[in-house]
Coordinates of C-alpha atoms and ligand atoms in Angstrom, one line a residue:
X29 CA 0.2 0.0 0.1
X30 CA 1.4 3.6 -1.0
X31 CA 1.4 7.1 1.1
X32 CA 2.4 6.3 4.7
X33 CA 4.7 4.5 6.7
X34 CA 2.4 2.9 8.9
X35 CA 2.8 -1.0 9.1
X36 CA 0.2 -3.5 9.3
X37 CA 0.6 -6.7 10.9
X38 CA -1.3 -10.2 12.4
X39 CA 1.1 -10.8 15.3
X40 CA -2.1 -12.5 17.1
X41 CA -3.0 -14.4 14.3
X42 CA 0.7 -15.7 14.4
X43 CA 0.1 -16.9 17.7
X44 CA -2.1 -20.2 16.1
X45 CA -5.6 -21.0 15.3
X46 CA -5.8 -22.0 19.6
X47 CA -6.3 -18.3 19.6
X48 CA -8.0 -17.0 16.8
X49 CA -9.8 -18.3 13.7
X50 CA -9.8 -16.8 10.2
X51 CA -13.3 -15.6 9.8
X52 CA -14.9 -13.8 7.1
X53 CA -17.7 -11.1 8.0
X54 CA -20.8 -11.4 6.8
X55 CA -21.9 -8.7 4.2
X56 CA -24.6 -6.6 4.7
X57 CA -27.2 -5.2 2.1
X58 CA -27.1 -1.6 2.0
X59 CA -24.3 -0.2 4.0
X60 CA -24.5 3.7 4.9
X61 CA -22.2 6.0 6.9
X62 CA -23.4 6.8 10.2
X63 CA -19.7 8.5 11.5
X64 CA -16.1 8.4 10.9
X65 CA -13.5 9.4 13.4
X66 CA -11.0 11.5 11.5
X67 CA -9.0 12.5 14.4
X68 CA -8.4 9.2 15.3
X69 CA -7.6 8.2 11.7
X70 CA -5.2 10.7 11.5
X71 CA -3.8 9.7 14.9
X72 CA -3.0 6.2 13.8
X73 CA -1.9 7.6 10.4
X74 CA -4.3 5.4 8.4
X75 CA -3.6 5.3 4.6
X76 CA -6.1 6.8 2.3
X77 CA -7.7 3.3 1.7
X78 CA -9.0 3.0 5.1
X79 CA -10.1 6.7 5.4
X80 CA -13.6 7.7 5.2
X81 CA -14.6 6.7 0.9
X82 CA -16.9 4.5 -0.7
X83 CA -14.4 1.7 -0.7
X84 CA -13.7 2.1 3.2
X85 CA -17.3 1.5 4.0
X86 CA -17.2 -1.7 2.3
X87 CA -14.6 -2.4 4.7
X88 CA -16.3 -1.1 7.8
X89 CA -19.7 -2.9 6.5
X90 CA -17.7 -6.4 6.3
X91 CA -18.6 -6.6 2.6
X92 CA -15.0 -7.8 1.8
X93 CA -16.2 -9.8 -1.1
X94 CA -17.2 -7.0 -3.0
X95 CA -15.1 -6.3 -5.9
X96 CA -14.6 -2.6 -5.2
X97 CA -13.1 -3.6 -2.3
X98 CA -11.0 -6.3 -3.4
X99 CA -9.3 -4.7 -6.0
X100 CA -8.6 -2.0 -3.6
X101 CA -4.9 -1.8 -2.9
X102 CA -5.7 -2.3 1.3
X103 CA -7.3 -5.3 0.6
X104 CA -4.5 -7.6 1.5
X105 CA -3.8 -6.0 4.9
X106 CA -7.0 -7.2 6.3
X107 CA -7.1 -10.7 7.5
X108 CA -10.2 -11.1 9.8
X109 CA -10.3 -13.1 12.9
X110 CA -12.3 -14.1 15.6
X111 CA -10.5 -14.5 19.2
X112 CA -11.0 -16.9 21.6
X113 CA -11.6 -16.3 25.3
X114 CA -13.3 -17.7 28.5
X115 CA -14.4 -15.8 31.3
X116 CA -16.3 -15.5 34.6
X117 CA -19.7 -13.9 34.3
X118 CA -21.2 -12.6 37.3
X119 CA -19.2 -15.0 39.2
X120 CA -19.4 -18.2 37.1
X121 CA -17.2 -19.5 34.8
X122 CA -17.8 -19.8 31.4
X123 CA -14.9 -22.0 29.4
X124 CA -16.0 -21.3 26.0
X125 CA -16.8 -17.2 25.1
X126 CA -15.0 -15.4 22.2
X127 CA -15.8 -13.0 19.7
X128 CA -19.2 -14.2 18.8
X129 CA -20.0 -10.8 16.9
X130 CA -16.6 -9.4 16.3
X131 CA -13.6 -9.7 13.8
X132 CA -9.9 -8.3 14.6
X133 CA -9.2 -7.2 10.8
X134 CA -5.8 -6.1 11.3
X135 CA -2.9 -4.5 13.9
X136 CA -1.6 -1.0 13.0
X137 CA 1.6 0.4 14.1
X138 CA 1.6 3.9 13.4
X139 CA 4.2 6.0 11.2
X140 CA 4.6 8.3 14.3
X141 CA 4.6 5.9 17.4
X142 CA 6.5 2.5 15.8
X143 CA 6.2 1.0 19.7
X144 CA 2.7 0.8 19.9
X145 CA 0.2 -1.3 18.3
X146 CA -3.5 -0.8 18.0
X147 CA -6.1 -3.4 16.9
X148 CA -8.8 -2.7 14.2
X149 CA -11.8 -4.4 14.8
X150 CA -15.4 -4.7 13.7
X151 CA -18.1 -5.3 16.2
X152 CA -21.4 -6.8 14.8
X153 CA -20.1 -8.0 11.5
X154 CA -21.9 -11.7 11.6
X155 CA -21.5 -14.9 13.2
X156 CA -18.3 -16.7 14.2
X157 CA -17.3 -19.8 15.7
X158 CA -17.8 -18.2 18.9
X159 CA -21.5 -16.8 18.4
X160 CA -22.9 -19.6 20.6
X161 CA -26.5 -19.2 18.5
X162 CA -26.2 -15.4 18.6
X163 CA -26.6 -13.4 15.2
X164 CA -23.4 -11.9 15.3
X165 CA -25.2 -8.5 14.6
X166 CA -25.3 -5.2 16.5
X167 CA -28.2 -3.1 16.9
X168 CA -27.7 0.3 16.1
X169 CA -28.4 1.8 19.7
X170 CA -25.4 -0.2 21.3
X171 CA -23.3 0.9 18.1
X172 CA -24.2 4.7 18.8
X173 CA -23.7 4.2 22.9
X174 CA -20.1 2.6 22.5
X175 CA -19.3 5.5 19.5
X176 CA -20.4 8.1 21.9
X177 CA -19.5 7.1 25.5
X178 CA -15.9 5.6 24.8
X179 CA -14.9 8.7 23.0
X180 CA -16.1 10.9 25.8
X181 CA -13.9 8.5 27.9
X182 CA -11.0 9.2 25.9
X183 CA -11.6 13.0 26.2
X184 CA -11.9 12.9 29.8
X185 CA -8.5 11.1 29.9
X186 CA -9.7 7.6 31.4
X187 CA -8.0 4.7 29.1
X188 CA -10.4 3.2 27.0
X189 CA -10.6 1.5 23.8
X190 CA -12.3 4.0 20.7
X191 CA -14.5 3.9 17.8
X192 CA -13.1 4.5 14.5
X193 CA -16.1 4.1 12.4
X194 CA -20.1 3.4 12.9
X195 CA -22.0 2.1 9.8
X196 CA -25.7 1.5 9.2
X197 CA -26.2 -2.0 7.6
X198 CA -29.5 -1.4 6.0
X199 CA -30.9 -4.5 7.5
X200 CA -32.6 -5.3 10.9
X201 CA -31.9 -7.0 13.7
X202 CA -34.4 -8.9 15.7
X203 CA -34.6 -9.1 19.4
X204 CA -37.6 -8.0 21.0
X205 CA -38.5 -6.4 18.1
X206 CA -36.9 -5.8 14.7
X207 CA -34.3 -3.0 15.0
X208 CA -32.1 -1.1 12.7
X209 CA -28.8 -3.0 12.7
X210 CA -25.2 -1.5 12.7
X211 CA -21.8 -1.8 12.8
X212 CA -18.8 -0.7 14.8
X213 CA -15.3 -0.5 14.2
X214 CA -13.3 -0.6 17.5
X215 CA -9.6 0.5 18.0
X216 CA -8.0 -1.1 21.3
X217 CA -4.5 -1.5 22.4
X218 CA -5.1 -5.1 22.1
X219 CA -8.0 -7.4 22.8
X220 CA -6.3 -9.6 25.5
X221 CA -8.3 -9.9 28.3
X222 CA -8.2 -11.9 31.6
X223 CA -10.6 -14.5 29.7
X224 CA -8.1 -15.1 27.0
X225 CA -5.7 -16.3 29.8
X226 CA -8.3 -18.3 31.4
X227 CA -9.3 -19.7 28.2
X228 CA -5.4 -20.6 27.6
X229 CA -5.6 -22.0 31.4
X230 CA -8.5 -24.3 30.6
X231 CA -8.1 -25.7 27.0
X232 CA -4.5 -25.6 26.4
X233 CA -1.8 -25.7 29.1
X234 CA 1.0 -24.3 30.6
X235 CA 2.9 -23.8 27.2
X236 CA -0.1 -21.8 25.9
X237 CA -0.7 -19.8 28.8
X238 CA 3.3 -18.7 28.4
X239 CA 2.8 -18.2 24.7
X240 CA 0.0 -15.6 25.3
X241 CA 2.1 -14.4 28.7
X242 CA 5.3 -13.5 26.6
X243 CA 3.1 -12.4 23.9
X244 CA 1.6 -9.8 26.2
X245 CA 4.8 -8.7 27.9
X246 CA 6.3 -8.0 24.4
X247 CA 3.2 -6.2 23.2
X248 CA 2.2 -4.5 26.1
X249 CA 5.4 -4.3 29.0
X250 CA 8.3 -4.7 27.0
X251 CA 10.2 -3.0 29.6
X252 CA 9.8 -6.2 31.7
X253 CA 11.9 -8.2 29.0
X254 CA 15.0 -6.4 30.5
X255 CA 14.4 -7.7 34.0
X256 CA 14.6 -11.6 35.0
X257 CA 12.9 -14.0 32.7
X258 CA 11.0 -17.3 34.2
X259 CA 8.8 -17.0 37.3
X260 CA 9.9 -13.5 38.5
X261 CA 8.8 -12.2 34.9
X262 CA 5.6 -13.5 35.3
X263 CA 4.9 -12.1 38.8
X264 CA 6.2 -8.8 37.6
X265 CA 3.5 -9.1 34.6
X266 CA 0.9 -9.5 37.1
X267 CA 2.0 -6.4 39.1
X268 CA 2.1 -4.5 36.3
X269 CA -1.4 -5.7 35.3
X270 CA -3.0 -4.8 38.3
X271 CA -1.7 -1.5 38.6
X272 CA -3.2 -0.6 35.5
X273 CA -6.3 -2.0 37.0
X274 CA -5.9 0.0 39.5
X275 CA -5.4 3.2 37.4
X276 CA -8.1 2.6 35.8
X277 CA -11.0 1.9 38.4
X278 CA -9.4 5.3 40.2
X279 CA -10.3 7.0 36.8
X280 CA -14.1 5.4 36.7
X281 CA -14.3 6.8 40.4
X282 CA -13.1 10.3 39.3
X283 CA -15.5 10.6 36.8
X284 CA -18.6 8.7 38.4
X285 CA -18.4 5.8 35.9
X286 CA -19.9 2.7 36.4
X287 CA -19.2 -0.3 34.1
X288 CA -21.9 -2.2 34.8
X289 CA -20.6 -5.5 33.5
X290 CA -16.9 -6.4 34.9
X291 CA -16.7 -9.8 33.9
X292 CA -13.3 -11.4 33.1
X293 CA -13.8 -11.4 29.7
X294 CA -14.7 -7.5 29.6
X295 CA -11.3 -6.9 32.0
X296 CA -8.6 -5.8 29.1
X297 CA -4.9 -6.7 30.6
X298 CA -3.5 -3.5 29.1
X299 CA -6.2 -1.8 31.6
X300 CA -8.5 0.1 28.9
X301 CA -12.2 0.5 29.6
X302 CA -13.4 -1.9 27.4
X303 CA -17.7 -3.0 26.3
X304 CA -20.0 -0.4 26.6
X305 CA -23.0 -2.3 27.2
X306 CA -25.1 -1.5 30.4
X307 CA -22.5 1.2 31.3
X308 CA -23.7 4.5 32.8
X309 CA -22.6 7.6 34.7
X310 CA -23.8 8.7 38.2
X311 CA -26.2 11.5 38.0
X312 CA -27.2 11.8 41.8
X313 CA -24.4 10.4 43.9
X314 CA -25.2 7.3 45.1
X315 CA -22.4 5.4 46.2
X316 CA -24.0 1.7 46.1
X317 CA -25.3 2.6 42.6
X318 CA -26.5 -0.1 40.3
X319 CA -27.9 0.4 36.7
X320 CA -27.5 -2.8 35.0
X321 CA -30.9 -4.5 34.8
X322 CA -29.1 -7.9 35.2
X323 CA -27.2 -7.1 37.8
X324 CA -29.7 -8.4 40.5
X325 CA -27.4 -8.4 43.5
X326 CA -25.6 -5.0 42.6
X327 CA -22.0 -7.1 42.5
X328 CA -21.0 -4.7 39.6
X329 CA -22.2 -1.4 41.7
X330 CA -20.3 1.8 41.6
X331 CA -18.9 1.3 45.2
X332 CA -18.0 -2.6 44.2
X333 CA -15.5 -1.9 41.3
X334 CA -12.3 -1.8 43.0
X335 CA -13.1 -5.4 44.8
X336 CA -14.3 -6.8 41.6
X337 CA -11.0 -5.8 39.9
X338 CA -9.2 -7.1 42.5
X339 CA -11.6 -10.4 42.2
X340 CA -10.9 -10.6 38.4
X341 CA -7.2 -10.3 39.1
X342 CA -7.3 -13.2 41.4
X343 CA -8.3 -15.0 38.3
X344 CA -5.8 -14.1 36.3
X345 CA -3.2 -15.0 38.8
X346 CA -4.7 -18.3 38.9
X347 CA -3.9 -19.1 35.3
X348 CA -0.2 -18.0 35.7
X349 CA 0.8 -20.1 38.9
X350 CA 2.3 -22.9 36.4
X351 CA 4.7 -20.5 35.1
X352 CA 6.2 -19.5 38.5
X353 CA 6.3 -22.8 40.0
X354 CA 9.7 -24.6 39.8
X355 CA 8.6 -27.9 40.7
X356 CA 10.7 -28.1 43.3
X357 CA 9.0 -29.5 46.8
X358 CA 6.7 -27.4 48.2
X359 CA 7.2 -24.7 45.6
X360 CA 3.3 -24.9 45.1
X361 CA 2.8 -23.2 48.5
X362 CA 5.3 -20.6 47.6
X363 CA 4.0 -19.7 44.4
X364 CA 0.7 -19.2 46.0
X365 CA 2.1 -17.2 48.4
X366 CA 4.1 -15.1 46.1
X367 CA 0.5 -14.7 43.6
X368 CA -1.4 -13.9 46.6
X369 CA 0.6 -11.1 48.0
X370 CA 0.4 -9.3 44.7
X371 CA -3.4 -9.2 44.8
X372 CA -3.8 -8.4 48.5
X373 CA -1.7 -5.6 47.6
X374 CA -4.3 -4.0 45.4
X375 CA -6.7 -2.2 47.9
X376 CA -3.5 -0.3 48.6
X377 CA -2.5 0.2 45.3
X378 CA -6.0 1.3 44.6
X379 CA -6.4 3.7 47.3
X380 CA -2.9 5.7 46.6
X381 CA -4.1 6.1 42.9
X382 CA -7.6 7.1 43.8
X383 CA -6.6 9.4 46.4
X384 CA -4.3 11.1 43.8
X385 CA -7.1 11.2 41.4
X386 CA -9.7 12.4 43.9
X387 CA -7.4 15.1 45.4
X388 CA -6.8 16.4 42.4
X389 CA -10.9 17.1 42.3
X390 CA -10.2 19.1 45.3
X391 CA -7.5 21.2 43.9
X392 CA -4.3 19.4 45.2
X393 CA -2.3 18.6 42.2
X394 CA -0.1 16.1 44.1
X395 CA -1.3 14.4 47.4
X396 CA 2.4 13.5 47.8
X397 CA 3.2 16.9 48.1
X398 CA 1.2 17.3 51.4
X399 CA 2.6 16.9 54.7
X400 CA 1.2 14.0 56.8
X401 CA -1.0 16.5 58.5
X402 CA -2.5 17.9 55.4
X403 CA -2.9 14.6 54.0
X404 CA -4.9 13.4 56.8
X405 CA -7.1 16.7 56.7
X406 CA -7.9 16.2 52.9
X407 CA -9.0 12.7 53.2
X408 CA -11.2 13.8 55.8
X409 CA -12.7 16.8 53.8
X410 CA -12.8 14.3 50.9
X411 CA -14.8 11.9 52.7
X412 CA -17.2 14.8 54.3
X413 CA -17.8 15.9 50.6
X414 CA -18.7 12.7 49.3
X415 CA -20.8 11.8 52.5
X416 CA -22.5 15.3 52.3
X417 CA -23.2 15.1 48.4
X418 CA -24.7 11.5 49.1
X419 CA -26.9 13.0 51.9
X420 CA -27.8 15.4 50.0
X421 CA -28.8 13.6 46.7
X422 CA -26.5 16.4 44.6
X423 CA -25.5 15.2 41.3
X424 CA -22.4 14.3 41.0
X425 CA -20.6 16.3 38.0
X426 CA -22.3 19.1 39.3
X427 CA -21.4 19.4 42.6
X428 CA -17.6 19.2 41.9
X429 CA -18.0 21.5 39.2
X430 CA -19.6 24.1 41.5
X431 CA -16.9 23.3 43.7
X432 CA -14.5 23.9 41.2
X433 CA -15.9 27.3 40.1
X434 CA -15.4 28.1 44.0
X435 CA -11.7 27.6 44.0
X436 CA -10.6 31.0 43.2
X437 CA -13.4 33.0 44.8
X438 CA -12.1 34.2 48.3
X439 CA -16.0 35.2 49.3
X440 CA -19.0 34.6 48.6
X441 CA -22.0 31.8 48.9
X442 CA -20.4 28.0 48.5
X443 CA -22.7 27.8 45.8
X444 CA -26.1 27.9 44.4
X445 CA -25.9 24.1 44.5
X446 CA -25.4 23.8 48.2
X447 CA -27.7 26.6 49.3
X448 CA -30.7 24.7 48.1
X449 CA -29.8 21.5 50.0
X450 CA -30.9 19.6 52.9
X451 CA -28.1 20.0 55.1
X452 CA -27.6 23.4 53.9
X453 CA -25.7 24.3 57.5
X454 CA -22.7 22.3 56.7
X455 CA -21.4 23.6 53.7
X456 CA -20.2 26.8 54.7
X457 CA -18.2 25.3 57.4
X458 CA -16.7 22.7 55.2
X459 CA -15.8 25.1 52.7
X460 CA -13.9 27.3 55.1
X461 CA -11.6 24.3 56.2
X462 CA -11.5 23.4 52.5
X463 CA -10.0 26.6 51.5
X464 CA -7.9 26.7 54.6
X465 CA -6.3 23.5 53.5
X466 CA -5.7 25.0 50.0
X467 CA -3.9 27.9 51.6
X468 CA -1.8 26.1 54.0
X469 CA -0.8 23.3 51.5
X470 CA 0.3 26.4 49.2
X471 CA -2.0 24.5 46.6
X472 CA -1.0 26.4 43.2
X473 CA -3.8 27.6 40.9
X474 CA -6.4 25.3 42.5
X475 CA -8.8 26.2 39.8
X476 CA -6.8 25.0 37.2
X477 CA -5.7 21.7 38.9
X478 CA -9.8 21.1 39.3
X479 CA -10.8 22.2 36.2
X480 CA -8.8 19.4 34.5
X481 CA -10.2 16.8 37.2
X482 CA -13.6 17.8 37.4
X483 CA -15.6 17.6 33.9
X484 CA -18.2 19.9 33.4
X485 CA -19.6 17.8 30.1
X486 CA -20.4 13.8 30.4
X487 CA -22.4 11.7 28.1
X488 CA -25.4 11.8 30.8
X489 CA -27.5 8.4 30.5
X490 CA -30.7 10.2 29.6
X491 CA -28.8 12.0 26.5
X492 CA -27.4 8.7 25.5
X493 CA -30.7 7.3 25.3
X494 CA -32.6 10.2 23.9
X495 CA -30.0 10.1 21.2
X496 CA -30.4 6.5 20.6
X497 CA -34.2 6.6 20.6
X498 CA -33.8 9.6 17.9
X499 CA -31.7 8.0 15.5
X500 CA -33.9 4.7 15.8
X501 CA -37.3 6.3 15.2
X502 CA -36.5 9.1 12.5
X503 CA -32.6 8.2 11.6
X504 CA -32.0 12.1 13.0
X505 CA -28.4 12.2 14.2
X506 CA -28.4 16.0 14.9
X507 CA -28.1 15.5 18.5
X508 CA -25.4 12.5 18.1
X509 CA -22.8 15.0 16.4
X510 CA -23.7 17.7 18.8
X511 CA -23.3 16.0 21.9
X512 CA -20.5 13.9 20.3
X513 CA -18.5 17.1 19.7
X514 CA -19.6 18.7 23.2
X515 CA -18.3 15.8 25.0
X516 CA -15.2 16.0 22.9
X517 CA -14.2 19.0 25.1
X518 CA -15.3 17.8 28.9
X519 CA -13.3 20.4 30.9
X520 CA -14.6 23.6 29.0
X521 CA -15.1 25.7 31.7
X522 CA -16.0 28.7 29.4
X523 CA -19.2 29.8 28.1
X524 CA -21.0 26.7 26.7
X525 CA -23.4 29.0 24.5
X526 CA -25.9 26.5 23.1
X527 CA -24.5 23.6 24.6
X528 CA -25.6 24.8 28.3
X529 CA -28.8 22.5 28.1
X530 CA -25.9 19.8 28.4
X531 CA -24.7 20.3 31.8
X532 CA -28.2 19.9 33.0
X533 CA -28.9 16.6 35.1
X534 CA -32.1 14.6 34.1
X535 CA -35.4 16.1 35.1
X536 CA -37.4 13.2 37.2
X537 CA -39.3 11.8 34.2
X538 CA -36.1 11.5 32.2
X539 CA -34.1 9.8 34.7
X540 CA -32.6 6.5 33.6
X541 CA -33.3 3.9 36.2
X542 CA -32.2 0.8 34.5
X543 CA -29.7 0.1 31.5
X544 CA -29.4 -3.0 29.6
X545 CA -26.8 -5.1 27.6
X546 CA -28.5 -4.2 24.6
X547 CA -26.8 -7.3 22.5
Ligands
LIG619 P1 -20.6 -9.1 26.0 O1 -21.9 -9.1 26.5 O2 -21.5 -8.0 24.9 O3 -19.5 -8.5 26.6 O4 -20.6 -10.5 25.6 C1 -20.3 -11.8 26.0 C2 -20.4 -13.0 24.9 O5 -21.3 -12.9 24.2 C3 -19.1 -12.6 24.2 O6 -18.5 -13.6 23.8 C4 -19.8 -12.0 22.7 O7 -19.1 -12.3 21.5 C5 -21.0 -12.9 22.9 N1 -21.8 -12.1 22.2 C6 -23.0 -10.8 22.6 N2 -24.2 -10.6 21.8 C7 -23.7 -11.3 20.5 C8 -24.6 -11.9 19.3 N3 -25.4 -10.8 18.8 N4 -24.3 -12.6 18.8 C9 -23.1 -13.8 19.2 N5 -22.2 -13.4 19.8 C10 -22.5 -12.5 20.7
LIG620 MG1 -17.5 -8.7 26.3

């Protein structure tokens, strides 16, 4: 292919048919563009042939048999594969899952970041060997949701997969009723999941787990290749994955994100948010908030996400056991102890990362710069703020953005928001203590620290739902594009003009109380 020096490869395919199967997408009748993410395409230095065009539309629709695509000079870089994985779903092990409606098209190594590899994947491109009776398709709604929310998460600064393209299939998919179908093109740093390791352990053996672990290290943690090999290297791998998960969940906590289905097959090894099914953002702050209709026991509630991440990491650790065990007498016990120590460390590592993320929400750029006394004060203030926000039933995003707007004001009421709350008397005192702490800590430019940690614009659930409804009913995407643009600049503290309405929490009748996988 001409033009860029961007490379295409199939390194995952080279791991062999145990891990993935070459699978052709099923063509669709009448593909039409919904959206193409030009900024992402540019950041990947995608060549002309993969940019928004009639020919690329055929690719992103999965119509690879169409001769206009077959004749394209990009056709030879595509080798679609369905990836195998297993996973614990709501705590129950399912040994065989895999890409039931997704296909990895190719891996791209962009011209200007030659040390990074990205997967380009179609989602909704027809059945595969792993479809388990499913149709391999996706309705329009979930495609629009993933496009909007994953891109918003990226601009919020949260590690995530991204959306390159959305294409309407011109066909219906049948769920409870016929729904318009669509296909999403997703970009991820990889699609290796905790469930991929579980698949290797369950169906292969030590050699398969080792192959996958070595591949993962090379792709995501190449610095480990410079350290010791063998058992210590795989322990270091677990540690690195643990660090990434801790960072990810701390970031979800910062922005009030509830993933909704943190199964081990939806837990990416490289620490990106993956699979936007029944996900939602907190509006009213409720620490134990559950949205997903299928999460009946609240396993994946907002407050439980760190514990679940730790549980998922323990499942990963189990698969690594044979790579660390040196078969010496009693080494089994020693190995288990080594792995357990790492998993046990998670709450501590998470708390550190969370405190760092949350301190920024309160104007402290680095919690490490506080003395012990200041740190204790800050933690107490943060705790009280969250408790009062919950007791007063405040909107999470509004509470923090109005706090941000208070940061550079010496005098004045706490905020319009706090004045109207049930426990209004509490707030002025809290605010006084907070401003004293900022002074004592010599906090530099607290407003600008807070304005980069407290988003004003998030993809509010009711907006996403309204956008999907509108698109399904009339095909009107005006709101989709308006919101997509506004949510690409979530820390915008300037006058929002015509987008002011996007600040508002839902009216009682607009509130989304239940979310659905919508597969
Ligand atoms: P998810 O809930 O999207 O994480 O999917 C869980 C599993 O179900 C994965 O193995 C998916 O590939 C599979 N799956 C979800 N929807 C479909 C579908 N429409 N057809 C086939 N497989 C599906
Ligand atoms: Mg999934």
